[in-house]
Amino acid sequence: MADVFIGLEIHIQLLTRSKVFCSCPADFGREPNTNVCPVCLGYPGVLPVLNREALQQAYMTGLALHCTMAQRALFDRKNYFYPDMAKNYQISQFSHPLGVNGWIEFDTQGERRRIRIHDIHLEEDAGKMIHTAEGAQLDYNRAGCSLLEIVTEPDFSSGREAEEFLQAFRTMVRFLGVCSGNMEEGSLRCDANVSVNHPGKGLGTKVEIKNLNSSRFVRKALEYEIRRQSRLLRTGRKIVQETRLWDEKRGRSESMRTKEEAHDYRYFPEPDLPPFWLDERFVQEAEDRMTELPLQVFDRYLREYQLPEDTARYLAEERSRCRFFEQTMEYYHHAKTAGSWIKEEPAAVGGPESGRVTPEHFAGLLKLCDEKAVTVQQAKEVLRLMGETGDAPEAIIEQEQLQGGVAEDELKAIIELVISRHPDTVKQIHDGNVKAVGFLMGKVMQESRGAADPLQAKAYLLEAMGISEAD
Amino acid sequence: MKYEPWKALTASDQTRRAYQEALVRADSEISSLLQIDTECGAEDCRFDADSSLAGVPFSVKDNIAVRGFQFSCGSNILKGLTAPYTAAAVQRLLDIGALPVAKTNMDEFGMGSATENSAFQMTRNPWDTGRVPGGSSGGSAASVAAGLVPFSLGSDTGGSVRQPAAFCGIYGLKPTYGRISRYGLAAYASSLETVGLLSGDIDLLQEVFAAVSGRDSGDQTSNSIAPLNRPEENTPVAAVLSGMEGVTPEIAQGCRQAAEAMRSLGWEVKEASLPSLKYAVSAYYTIAMAEASANLARYTGIRYGYRSSRAVSQEELVRKTRNEAFGREVKLRILLGTHVLRSGFQDQYYIKAQKIRTRIRGEFDQIFSQADMILMPVFPVQAFEAASGMTPLQQKIADRFTLTANMAGIPALAFPAGLQDGLPAGMQLLGPAGSDELLMHYARCLQEVLPKDPLPLRLDPREVLHG
Ligand SMILES: [Zn+2]
C-alpha cells in the first residue's frame, strides 16, 4: 500500500459581462475573433483596466472558501510565449494572491470532509488555438476573460474523492452565481497534482496532470496516475517530476514536459495596474452579495424540514430550486411532498427555465391532491398545463374537467373496453403472467385520462377477469 | 492670436495640401518625419472647438497611436501597421482641435540616444546636419527645432524627450509619472516612461500640457493630482547638482550660466548632491530591460506587423520573425531583461535595482525639503557627430542625469540655456511630483534673462500659403 496525495488547481471563468481588463463582451459562442479589441489582442500601447465586478466575484468566492483575504489586489506578469496569449505574458497574481489559507467542506461517501485551500488568484484567460487541416487557427474571443484559479492543498487521496469534490465545488460556484460551471464549455477547468509515496513518508515527487475536461475524466485520469506511480514505487523505479497530458480517447496520460523543460515564468509586479484597495465599501458589497452555500442549505433542510437526504441534496444543488421550494413552503406545509414533487417534476418547477408555475399555484395543486380532488396522475397533467398557461390549478381542472375520480359504472365500462381490445393479454394473465396486469392497468388509466383511482381500478380489473386479488 | 499662421495652414483641404508639400520639402534634409499626412487626422479633429489650440498642427512620435497613421515604433517588426485606435493624449488634442500631421522618427522602441537605432532612416540635427538630433524622440525634437510643427508629442523613458530637446535647443517636458495618460504609448519600460512634450515655445508647451494632462480611465496609473503651488512671495530656491564629473567644458559652462541667470533673478542658489547617482544607470537599465523583455514579447508576427515568410512551425514563426525584424540594440535589451528576471537571479538584479530606485527617491525627497528645484545638465555632451560620435555603452552611461527623474517619477524640464560653440547646451530643472507647472513657470522666468538664439527654422508658416 502507498499514501496518495492529490491537489487540484481549478480554473473558473467568472460570470462578468465584460472581460477582466477591457470592455469586450465575455459571452460564449460568438463567431471567432469578434469579441476582441486592441487591448485583448495585445496591440502596442494598450493598457489593462481592472474590471471591478471580476474582483467582486473573486472576492465572494474567497469568502465562500473561508480564505484570509488580501487588503489590496496586486497583480504580476507571468511570462511565457504561447500563440493564444496575445501579450505573451499573462496578468495574474503571484506574490500576493487575493485569498490564502482557506478551507471548504464537502460530503463524500457518507462522510463530511474538509479540504484546505492554498490560495485563490485572479487572472486573465488565454484564447484558443484550434488545429485544423490548414494549420493552427487562433480565436481570441476568450482571451482576457476573467479567470479565477483555486489551488487546493494535496488533501485528496482518491480519484473518486476528487471527482465528488469537483461536483460539490461546481454546485457551490453556480450557487454563488460566479461561474456557470460548464466543464464541457471550459468555464470550469481542472488540473491535478498527484504524488504517491511509501506509507508515512509524506509527499513524494509531484506529477501534474493537465487536460481534465470533465469530472469523470478527473477520476479516470487520477486513478490511472495513482496506478502508474504505485507501480513505479512497487518496482523500485523513480517517479519523475513532470507534467502529463490526459488523453481521454486512449484512456492514458502522456508526458508533456519534465522539470528541466518547465517554464521559468519570470514573474514581476505588473507596472500597469496600481494596487486596488479592497476598502470597506468593496468588502461590504461582497459580503452583502453572499448567499447561503449549498452545504448549509442541505443541513438546514434536514434540520428544519426533515427532508430525506436525497431530496435535500437535490434541492440544494440549484438556487432556483431552493427558492421555489422555500416559497412554496409559505403556502403549504408538507415539506417532504413538496420536495419530492420538485425533484420528480424538474421540467415544471424549480428549474431556471421551467414554466410559469408560481409557488402559490403549486402549493394550491398539492393541497388539491392531498384532498383527493385530483389524482396524482391528473395533478401531473394539471401541473404541465399550469406551466404552459400560468393559470391557477382550479381554473385548469375546471376547464379540462379533470375532477378526481370516475363514476363506478363509467370505470367498469372502460375496463370492459380494455379487456375486449386485448384478448391476448388477458389470455397471458390467465396463463400465469401476472405482470401483464400492469399493461392493462396502464390502458385503463390512459382511457380515464388519469382520473381513475388506481387501487379501485385494479380491483375492478381483476374482478372483471375473474381473478381474485390474493392471486 | 499667437498661433494664427499655424492655424491658417490647417484651415482647409487646400491649405493642408500646401502644408503637406511644404513639410515634405522642409524635412528632406533632416529626415525627422516617417509619415507626413495633413489630411488623415482631419476627420477626427474638432477644428471648431473653443480652444486656443484649435487648428494648431503637431507631430507625434511613432510609438504613440493615432488612428489611421502608421505605428512603427521605429521598428521593422511593426512595419506596415496602421494604428487601429488613438492614444489618450492625442485624442485630447484632437478634441480641442489640434491636428496631428506627421509621425516622427525614433530609435527602435525608444532604445537609443541618437535616433540612429531607427530601422528606417537617420535623422539630422537641424543645427548641424552632420550631428545627431539626440534620441529617442529625435524626430520630434528635430521637427520642432526646424519649425515644421510648433510642438510635438514624444516619450521619455530615461531622457528620450529631454536629451533631444537639449540637442536641438528647445523645451522638453517629462511630466510627473501619471499626469499624462500612457494609453496609446507603445510600452518599453512601463514604470519609467511617460508621454512627453516638446516645443520651442514655453507658453505653448504649458497650454498643451494643460490639455493632455489629467486622469484617464484607460490608464489606471494616471491621476489627477493637484499641481503644486508655491507662495508667490517666497524666493525660489534652486539646488545645483554638485560633482559633475565627465561633462564637457561647454556643458559645465552652460550650467554655470544657467545658475548665474537664476541668481540674477534673485533666486537662492545652492549645491546639492545625489550620492546614489553612481548606481542609477545600472539600476535603471536593469528595470527598463526587465520590463522591456515582457513588453516586447507581444511582437511575434502572428496578429500584426512583420511576419517571417521562412517559418514552417508556429515556434519557428515567432523565433524567425523576432530575429529578422528586431534591431541589435532591441535584442540586446530583451536578452538582458530576460536574464535579470530569471528565477534565482531576481534578488541579485531586479530587486536590488528596485532598492536603488527607492533610495534615489529618498535622496530627491531630501533635496526637495530644502529646495524648489534642481538644476543639472541634460547630457554630459552637446549633440555629437552622426555615425561614430558615441558608442552605445557611452550613450547609456551618459543617460545618468536624465534617468534619475524617471526612476523617481518626478517631473523634469529641459530648457534652452544658450549656445556653446554654436550648438545648444540644454539644461534641465527637476522638481517634486506635481511641480510640472511650476517648472514651466521657472523656465519662463529664466527665458527672460538667458540669451535667446533663433532656431534653425526650415519652414515659415507665413510663407507656405503665400510663397
Ligand atoms: Zn477586448
Short mmCIF file of N, CA and C in Angstrom, two decimals, chain A residues 50-160:
data_model
loop_
_atom_site.label_atom_id
_atom_site.label_comp_id
_atom_site.label_asym_id
_atom_site.label_seq_id
_atom_site.Cartn_x
_atom_site.Cartn_y
_atom_site.Cartn_z
N LEU A 50 -8.74 47.27 -14.76
CA LEU A 50 -9.30 46.17 -13.96
C LEU A 50 -10.82 46.26 -13.84
N ASN A 51 -11.48 45.15 -14.13
CA ASN A 51 -12.93 45.03 -14.03
C ASN A 51 -13.30 44.79 -12.55
N ARG A 52 -13.96 45.75 -11.95
CA ARG A 52 -14.27 45.68 -10.52
C ARG A 52 -15.19 44.50 -10.21
N GLU A 53 -16.11 44.22 -11.13
CA GLU A 53 -17.05 43.12 -10.90
C GLU A 53 -16.31 41.77 -10.85
N ALA A 54 -15.28 41.62 -11.66
CA ALA A 54 -14.50 40.38 -11.62
C ALA A 54 -13.88 40.23 -10.23
N LEU A 55 -13.37 41.33 -9.72
CA LEU A 55 -12.75 41.30 -8.41
C LEU A 55 -13.79 41.00 -7.32
N GLN A 56 -15.00 41.54 -7.50
CA GLN A 56 -16.08 41.25 -6.56
C GLN A 56 -16.39 39.75 -6.52
N GLN A 57 -16.57 39.17 -7.70
CA GLN A 57 -16.92 37.75 -7.75
C GLN A 57 -15.78 36.89 -7.20
N ALA A 58 -14.55 37.31 -7.49
CA ALA A 58 -13.40 36.58 -6.97
C ALA A 58 -13.40 36.67 -5.44
N TYR A 59 -13.71 37.85 -4.96
CA TYR A 59 -13.72 38.07 -3.51
C TYR A 59 -14.81 37.22 -2.84
N MET A 60 -15.98 37.19 -3.46
CA MET A 60 -17.07 36.37 -2.92
C MET A 60 -16.66 34.90 -2.85
N THR A 61 -15.98 34.44 -3.90
CA THR A 61 -15.52 33.05 -3.91
C THR A 61 -14.55 32.81 -2.76
N GLY A 62 -13.68 33.80 -2.55
CA GLY A 62 -12.73 33.71 -1.45
C GLY A 62 -13.43 33.62 -0.10
N LEU A 63 -14.50 34.38 0.06
CA LEU A 63 -15.26 34.34 1.31
C LEU A 63 -15.90 32.96 1.48
N ALA A 64 -16.46 32.43 0.38
CA ALA A 64 -17.10 31.12 0.44
C ALA A 64 -16.09 30.04 0.80
N LEU A 65 -14.83 30.28 0.44
CA LEU A 65 -13.78 29.29 0.71
C LEU A 65 -13.04 29.60 2.02
N HIS A 66 -13.59 30.52 2.81
CA HIS A 66 -13.03 30.86 4.11
C HIS A 66 -11.56 31.28 4.02
N CYS A 67 -11.22 31.99 2.95
CA CYS A 67 -9.83 32.42 2.79
C CYS A 67 -9.56 33.66 3.62
N THR A 68 -8.30 33.84 3.97
CA THR A 68 -7.86 35.13 4.51
C THR A 68 -7.68 36.04 3.31
N MET A 69 -8.45 37.11 3.27
CA MET A 69 -8.48 37.93 2.06
C MET A 69 -7.47 39.07 2.13
N ALA A 70 -6.90 39.38 0.97
CA ALA A 70 -5.93 40.48 0.88
C ALA A 70 -6.63 41.81 1.09
N GLN A 71 -5.85 42.81 1.50
CA GLN A 71 -6.43 44.14 1.67
C GLN A 71 -6.34 44.95 0.41
N ARG A 72 -5.45 44.53 -0.49
CA ARG A 72 -5.40 45.18 -1.79
C ARG A 72 -5.04 44.14 -2.83
N ALA A 73 -5.59 44.34 -4.00
CA ALA A 73 -5.34 43.40 -5.09
C ALA A 73 -4.10 43.85 -5.85
N LEU A 74 -3.11 42.97 -5.91
CA LEU A 74 -1.86 43.26 -6.62
C LEU A 74 -1.69 42.24 -7.73
N PHE A 75 -1.17 42.68 -8.84
CA PHE A 75 -1.02 41.78 -9.98
C PHE A 75 0.45 41.65 -10.41
N ASP A 76 0.73 40.51 -11.00
CA ASP A 76 2.07 40.24 -11.52
C ASP A 76 1.98 39.82 -12.98
N ARG A 77 3.11 39.90 -13.64
CA ARG A 77 3.17 39.38 -15.00
C ARG A 77 3.80 38.00 -14.98
N LYS A 78 3.16 37.07 -15.66
CA LYS A 78 3.67 35.71 -15.80
C LYS A 78 4.07 35.56 -17.26
N ASN A 79 5.37 35.44 -17.50
CA ASN A 79 5.88 35.49 -18.86
C ASN A 79 6.02 34.11 -19.48
N TYR A 80 5.37 33.88 -20.60
CA TYR A 80 5.64 32.71 -21.43
C TYR A 80 5.05 32.92 -22.81
N PHE A 81 5.72 32.36 -23.78
CA PHE A 81 5.28 32.52 -25.16
C PHE A 81 4.29 31.42 -25.51
N TYR A 82 3.11 31.83 -25.93
CA TYR A 82 2.17 30.88 -26.50
C TYR A 82 1.24 31.66 -27.42
N PRO A 83 0.98 31.15 -28.62
CA PRO A 83 0.24 31.96 -29.60
C PRO A 83 -1.13 32.44 -29.13
N ASP A 84 -1.78 31.70 -28.22
CA ASP A 84 -3.11 32.16 -27.81
C ASP A 84 -3.05 33.20 -26.69
N MET A 85 -1.83 33.53 -26.26
CA MET A 85 -1.66 34.60 -25.26
C MET A 85 -1.20 35.85 -26.01
N ALA A 86 -2.12 36.80 -26.16
CA ALA A 86 -1.84 37.92 -27.06
C ALA A 86 -0.58 38.70 -26.69
N LYS A 87 -0.32 38.88 -25.40
CA LYS A 87 0.82 39.69 -24.99
C LYS A 87 2.06 38.85 -24.73
N ASN A 88 1.87 37.54 -24.76
CA ASN A 88 2.93 36.60 -24.35
C ASN A 88 3.34 36.80 -22.90
N TYR A 89 2.50 37.44 -22.15
CA TYR A 89 2.55 37.34 -20.70
C TYR A 89 1.11 37.38 -20.22
N GLN A 90 0.90 36.76 -19.09
CA GLN A 90 -0.45 36.71 -18.52
C GLN A 90 -0.46 37.59 -17.28
N ILE A 91 -1.46 38.43 -17.18
CA ILE A 91 -1.59 39.20 -15.94
C ILE A 91 -2.25 38.28 -14.93
N SER A 92 -1.56 38.03 -13.83
CA SER A 92 -2.02 37.09 -12.83
C SER A 92 -1.63 37.64 -11.46
N GLN A 93 -1.84 36.84 -10.44
CA GLN A 93 -1.41 37.24 -9.10
C GLN A 93 -0.49 36.16 -8.59
N PHE A 94 0.71 36.54 -8.24
CA PHE A 94 1.69 35.54 -7.84
C PHE A 94 2.19 35.79 -6.41
N SER A 95 2.78 36.95 -6.20
CA SER A 95 3.37 37.19 -4.88
C SER A 95 2.32 37.48 -3.81
N HIS A 96 1.20 38.06 -4.20
CA HIS A 96 0.14 38.37 -3.24
C HIS A 96 -1.22 37.94 -3.79
N PRO A 97 -1.55 36.65 -3.64
CA PRO A 97 -2.86 36.19 -4.14
C PRO A 97 -4.01 36.89 -3.39
N LEU A 98 -5.16 36.92 -4.02
CA LEU A 98 -6.31 37.61 -3.43
C LEU A 98 -6.74 36.97 -2.11
N GLY A 99 -6.68 35.64 -2.05
CA GLY A 99 -7.07 34.95 -0.82
C GLY A 99 -6.13 33.79 -0.55
N VAL A 100 -5.86 33.53 0.74
CA VAL A 100 -4.98 32.41 1.10
C VAL A 100 -5.55 31.66 2.30
N ASN A 101 -5.02 30.46 2.53
CA ASN A 101 -5.32 29.68 3.73
C ASN A 101 -6.81 29.47 3.99
N GLY A 102 -7.52 29.01 2.99
CA GLY A 102 -8.95 28.78 3.18
C GLY A 102 -9.27 27.31 3.40
N TRP A 103 -10.53 27.02 3.46
CA TRP A 103 -10.98 25.62 3.53
C TRP A 103 -12.42 25.53 3.05
N ILE A 104 -12.78 24.32 2.66
CA ILE A 104 -14.16 24.09 2.24
C ILE A 104 -14.52 22.65 2.57
N GLU A 105 -15.77 22.43 2.97
CA GLU A 105 -16.22 21.07 3.29
C GLU A 105 -17.07 20.52 2.17
N PHE A 106 -17.08 19.22 2.05
CA PHE A 106 -17.99 18.55 1.12
C PHE A 106 -18.26 17.15 1.63
N ASP A 107 -19.36 16.58 1.14
CA ASP A 107 -19.75 15.23 1.58
C ASP A 107 -19.26 14.20 0.58
N THR A 108 -18.59 13.20 1.07
CA THR A 108 -18.16 12.11 0.19
C THR A 108 -18.33 10.79 0.92
N GLN A 109 -19.00 9.86 0.27
CA GLN A 109 -19.21 8.53 0.82
C GLN A 109 -19.70 8.57 2.26
N GLY A 110 -20.74 9.39 2.45
CA GLY A 110 -21.37 9.46 3.76
C GLY A 110 -20.56 10.16 4.83
N GLU A 111 -19.53 10.86 4.42
CA GLU A 111 -18.65 11.49 5.40
C GLU A 111 -18.43 12.94 4.99
N ARG A 112 -18.32 13.82 5.99
CA ARG A 112 -18.04 15.22 5.67
C ARG A 112 -16.54 15.44 5.76
N ARG A 113 -15.97 15.92 4.62
CA ARG A 113 -14.52 16.11 4.58
C ARG A 113 -14.20 17.59 4.44
N ARG A 114 -13.07 17.99 5.01
CA ARG A 114 -12.63 19.37 4.88
C ARG A 114 -11.36 19.40 4.04
N ILE A 115 -11.39 20.25 3.01
CA ILE A 115 -10.24 20.40 2.12
C ILE A 115 -9.65 21.78 2.34
N ARG A 116 -8.34 21.84 2.49
CA ARG A 116 -7.71 23.15 2.68
C ARG A 116 -7.45 23.81 1.32
N ILE A 117 -7.63 25.12 1.29
CA ILE A 117 -7.37 25.88 0.07
C ILE A 117 -6.04 26.62 0.25
N HIS A 118 -5.12 26.40 -0.66
CA HIS A 118 -3.82 27.08 -0.58
C HIS A 118 -3.98 28.56 -0.91
N ASP A 119 -4.55 28.85 -2.08
CA ASP A 119 -4.79 30.25 -2.42
C ASP A 119 -5.78 30.35 -3.57
N ILE A 120 -6.31 31.56 -3.75
CA ILE A 120 -7.09 31.85 -4.96
C ILE A 120 -6.49 33.09 -5.57
N HIS A 121 -6.40 33.11 -6.90
CA HIS A 121 -5.88 34.33 -7.55
C HIS A 121 -6.58 34.60 -8.87
N LEU A 122 -6.74 35.89 -9.11
CA LEU A 122 -7.46 36.37 -10.30
C LEU A 122 -6.47 36.55 -11.44
N GLU A 123 -6.88 36.14 -12.64
CA GLU A 123 -6.01 36.31 -13.80
C GLU A 123 -6.84 36.39 -15.07
N GLU A 124 -6.14 36.54 -16.19
CA GLU A 124 -6.86 36.62 -17.46
C GLU A 124 -6.74 35.31 -18.20
N ASP A 125 -7.79 34.97 -18.94
CA ASP A 125 -7.79 33.73 -19.71
C ASP A 125 -7.01 33.93 -21.00
N ALA A 126 -6.64 32.82 -21.63
CA ALA A 126 -5.99 32.88 -22.94
C ALA A 126 -7.04 32.63 -24.02
N GLY A 127 -6.66 32.83 -25.26
CA GLY A 127 -7.55 32.50 -26.37
C GLY A 127 -7.55 31.00 -26.61
N LYS A 128 -7.96 30.61 -27.79
CA LYS A 128 -7.98 29.18 -28.11
C LYS A 128 -7.24 28.95 -29.41
N MET A 129 -6.41 27.93 -29.42
CA MET A 129 -5.77 27.55 -30.66
C MET A 129 -6.42 26.27 -31.15
N ILE A 130 -6.88 26.30 -32.38
CA ILE A 130 -7.57 25.15 -32.96
C ILE A 130 -6.70 24.63 -34.10
N HIS A 131 -6.40 23.33 -34.02
CA HIS A 131 -5.57 22.75 -35.07
C HIS A 131 -6.46 22.17 -36.16
N THR A 132 -6.31 22.66 -37.35
CA THR A 132 -7.11 22.19 -38.47
C THR A 132 -6.18 21.66 -39.56
N ALA A 133 -6.81 21.12 -40.61
CA ALA A 133 -6.02 20.57 -41.71
C ALA A 133 -5.17 21.67 -42.35
N GLU A 134 -5.69 22.91 -42.35
CA GLU A 134 -4.93 24.00 -42.97
C GLU A 134 -3.87 24.58 -42.03
N GLY A 135 -3.83 24.08 -40.80
CA GLY A 135 -2.86 24.61 -39.86
C GLY A 135 -3.53 25.11 -38.61
N ALA A 136 -2.77 25.77 -37.74
CA ALA A 136 -3.33 26.25 -36.48
C ALA A 136 -4.13 27.53 -36.72
N GLN A 137 -5.29 27.60 -36.08
CA GLN A 137 -6.09 28.81 -36.16
C GLN A 137 -6.31 29.33 -34.76
N LEU A 138 -6.37 30.68 -34.66
CA LEU A 138 -6.49 31.29 -33.34
C LEU A 138 -7.78 32.05 -33.19
N ASP A 139 -8.41 31.86 -32.04
CA ASP A 139 -9.63 32.60 -31.72
C ASP A 139 -9.38 33.30 -30.39
N TYR A 140 -9.42 34.62 -30.41
CA TYR A 140 -9.11 35.39 -29.20
C TYR A 140 -10.36 35.85 -28.45
N ASN A 141 -11.53 35.28 -28.81
CA ASN A 141 -12.75 35.69 -28.09
C ASN A 141 -12.61 35.47 -26.58
N ARG A 142 -11.95 34.39 -26.20
CA ARG A 142 -11.83 34.07 -24.77
C ARG A 142 -10.65 34.80 -24.12
N ALA A 143 -9.75 35.32 -24.95
CA ALA A 143 -8.55 35.98 -24.40
C ALA A 143 -8.95 37.19 -23.57
N GLY A 144 -8.48 37.20 -22.34
CA GLY A 144 -8.78 38.33 -21.46
C GLY A 144 -10.05 38.16 -20.65
N CYS A 145 -10.71 37.02 -20.76
CA CYS A 145 -11.88 36.79 -19.90
C CYS A 145 -11.40 36.57 -18.45
N SER A 146 -12.27 36.90 -17.49
CA SER A 146 -11.87 36.79 -16.09
C SER A 146 -11.76 35.34 -15.68
N LEU A 147 -10.65 35.00 -15.10
CA LEU A 147 -10.41 33.63 -14.68
C LEU A 147 -9.96 33.66 -13.22
N LEU A 148 -10.55 32.79 -12.42
CA LEU A 148 -10.11 32.69 -11.03
C LEU A 148 -9.52 31.30 -10.84
N GLU A 149 -8.30 31.26 -10.33
CA GLU A 149 -7.68 29.96 -10.09
C GLU A 149 -7.76 29.66 -8.60
N ILE A 150 -8.22 28.45 -8.29
CA ILE A 150 -8.33 28.00 -6.91
C ILE A 150 -7.38 26.82 -6.75
N VAL A 151 -6.43 26.95 -5.83
CA VAL A 151 -5.44 25.90 -5.63
C VAL A 151 -5.70 25.24 -4.28
N THR A 152 -5.97 23.94 -4.30
CA THR A 152 -6.20 23.25 -3.03
C THR A 152 -4.87 22.69 -2.50
N GLU A 153 -4.86 22.36 -1.24
CA GLU A 153 -3.72 21.62 -0.68
C GLU A 153 -3.88 20.16 -1.14
N PRO A 154 -2.81 19.36 -1.03
CA PRO A 154 -2.91 17.97 -1.51
C PRO A 154 -3.69 17.10 -0.53
N ASP A 155 -4.97 17.38 -0.37
CA ASP A 155 -5.78 16.76 0.67
C ASP A 155 -6.68 15.62 0.19
N PHE A 156 -6.64 15.31 -1.10
CA PHE A 156 -7.47 14.20 -1.59
C PHE A 156 -6.62 12.94 -1.66
N SER A 157 -7.28 11.81 -1.48
CA SER A 157 -6.50 10.58 -1.55
C SER A 157 -7.04 9.58 -2.57
N SER A 158 -8.06 9.97 -3.34
CA SER A 158 -8.52 9.08 -4.40
C SER A 158 -9.16 9.89 -5.51
N GLY A 159 -9.25 9.26 -6.66
CA GLY A 159 -9.88 9.92 -7.80
C GLY A 159 -11.36 10.17 -7.54
N ARG A 160 -11.97 9.23 -6.84
CA ARG A 160 -13.40 9.38 -6.57
C ARG A 160 -13.66 10.62 -5.69
#
